[in-house]
Amino acid sequence: MLELEFMRLAFAAGAIVGVLAPAVGFFLVQRELSLIGDGIGHVAFAGVAAGYLLGVSPVLTALIAAVLGAITIEWLRARRRTAGDQALALVFYTGIAGGVVLVSAADRLNVNLFQYLFGSILTVTRGDLAVIAALGLASLAAIALLLRSLLAVTLDEEGARVAGLPVPLLNGAITVLAALTIALSMRIVGILLIAALMVLPVIAAQRIAWSLRSTMVIAIAIGLASVLTGLTTAYYGDLPPGGTIVLVAAAFFVLASGARAVLRGA
């Protein structure tokens, strides 16, 4: 398996995504914004189609669209013009409607968009890996440097504001990190499934963790294990990698829930 270059590239890119997705998803779950990834993902989907129609890199246009969608959600929520769930719904439906229209036009060009929707390990190139590694590691470094501040604004936004923290900037950083994660994960998991990889490891970790920090560490371990196990299973079973990775993450949730029940009954 590893003698094949495309599998080595997929595992390398998948390892980065497997760590980054739950690290960012941790903050989304704590803020009760677990579905924000779906909304941003649909906007990114419209960005992919726009890239093909404009003749530019679909990954670049998806990244731009995802970041703009994330900033829009946070801008609406922060100014209380629209509640968080309403802001998410607005971006979600606008994104999917734009995607449908642009996909209809892209179909005339015989463009196969399924590799972006559900992931395709065959499409990961060395250039893709370089971009994923650079932006992914930069995102992880930002999380490490801002961890205390991000935790403060996530757990108690008003308290963080009173303490003098730049709450709008920190909230914006979380949403932009979510957008970057979705755009970087298109090749591995797919736009429509990456939100699951951001959320499932976190809620699985919550079942067995004993603190916030342990929740993040366990979630990252589950995310990484899900990607590596999912890619291996997909290769030998000739299965779609994105769906297989998410099913493995769901299985970890079931196992964690079972372990919690056993520990409580002991």
Coordinates of C-alpha atoms in Angstrom, one line a residue, residues 153-260:
V153 CA -13.8 33.3 24.8
T154 CA -15.3 29.9 24.1
L155 CA -16.3 29.1 27.7
D156 CA -17.3 32.6 28.8
E157 CA -17.5 35.3 26.2
E158 CA -18.7 38.0 28.5
G159 CA -16.0 37.2 31.0
A160 CA -13.4 37.3 28.3
R161 CA -14.7 40.7 27.2
V162 CA -14.5 42.0 30.8
A163 CA -10.9 40.7 31.1
G164 CA -10.0 42.8 28.1
L165 CA -9.5 40.1 25.5
P166 CA -10.2 41.0 21.9
V167 CA -13.4 38.9 21.7
P168 CA -14.4 39.8 18.1
L169 CA -11.0 38.9 16.8
L170 CA -10.9 35.6 18.7
N171 CA -14.3 34.7 17.5
G172 CA -13.3 35.5 14.0
A173 CA -10.2 33.5 14.3
I174 CA -12.2 30.4 15.3
T175 CA -14.6 30.7 12.3
V176 CA -11.7 31.4 9.9
L177 CA -9.9 28.3 11.2
A178 CA -13.0 26.3 10.6
A179 CA -13.1 27.6 7.0
L180 CA -9.4 26.8 6.4
T181 CA -10.0 23.2 7.8
I182 CA -12.9 22.6 5.4
A183 CA -11.0 23.9 2.4
L184 CA -7.9 21.9 3.2
S185 CA -9.9 18.7 3.8
M186 CA -11.7 18.6 0.5
R187 CA -9.3 16.1 -1.1
I188 CA -9.4 13.7 1.8
V189 CA -12.8 13.6 3.3
G190 CA -14.9 15.9 1.0
I191 CA -16.8 19.1 1.6
L192 CA -20.0 17.4 2.6
L193 CA -18.3 15.1 5.2
I194 CA -15.6 17.2 6.8
A195 CA -17.9 18.7 9.3
A196 CA -18.5 15.2 10.7
L197 CA -14.7 14.7 11.2
M198 CA -14.7 18.1 13.1
V199 CA -17.5 17.1 15.4
L200 CA -17.6 13.3 15.9
P201 CA -14.1 12.9 17.5
V202 CA -14.9 15.7 19.9
I203 CA -18.2 14.4 21.1
A204 CA -16.7 10.9 21.4
A205 CA -13.9 12.3 23.5
Q206 CA -16.4 14.1 25.8
R207 CA -17.8 10.7 26.8
I208 CA -14.5 9.6 28.4
A209 CA -12.5 12.8 29.0
W210 CA -12.0 14.2 32.5
S211 CA -11.1 17.9 31.6
L212 CA -11.2 20.3 28.7
R213 CA -7.6 19.7 27.8
S214 CA -8.0 15.9 27.9
T215 CA -11.1 16.3 25.7
M216 CA -9.0 18.1 23.0
V217 CA -6.1 15.6 23.2
I218 CA -8.4 12.6 23.0
A219 CA -10.4 14.2 20.2
I220 CA -7.2 14.8 18.2
A221 CA -6.1 11.2 18.8
I222 CA -9.5 9.9 17.7
G223 CA -9.5 12.1 14.6
L224 CA -6.0 10.9 13.6
A225 CA -6.9 7.3 14.2
S226 CA -10.1 7.7 12.2
V227 CA -8.3 9.1 9.2
L228 CA -5.5 6.5 9.2
T229 CA -7.9 3.6 9.8
G230 CA -10.4 4.9 7.3
L231 CA -7.9 5.3 4.5
T232 CA -6.5 1.9 5.1
T233 CA -9.9 0.3 5.1
A234 CA -10.9 2.2 2.0
Y235 CA -7.9 1.1 0.2
Y236 CA -8.2 -2.6 0.9
G237 CA -12.0 -2.7 0.7
D238 CA -12.2 -0.5 -2.4
L239 CA -14.5 1.9 -0.6
P240 CA -14.9 5.7 -0.8
P241 CA -12.4 7.2 1.7
G242 CA -14.5 10.1 2.9
G243 CA -17.4 8.0 4.0
T244 CA -15.2 5.3 5.4
I245 CA -13.3 7.8 7.6
V246 CA -16.5 9.3 9.0
L247 CA -18.0 5.8 9.7
V248 CA -14.8 4.9 11.6
A249 CA -15.2 8.2 13.6
A250 CA -18.8 7.3 14.3
A251 CA -17.7 3.8 15.5
F252 CA -15.3 5.5 17.9
F253 CA -18.2 7.5 19.3
V254 CA -20.2 4.3 19.9
L255 CA -17.2 2.7 21.6
A256 CA -16.6 5.7 23.8
S257 CA -20.3 5.8 24.8
G258 CA -20.1 2.1 25.6
A259 CA -16.9 2.6 27.7
R260 CA -18.6 5.4 29.6

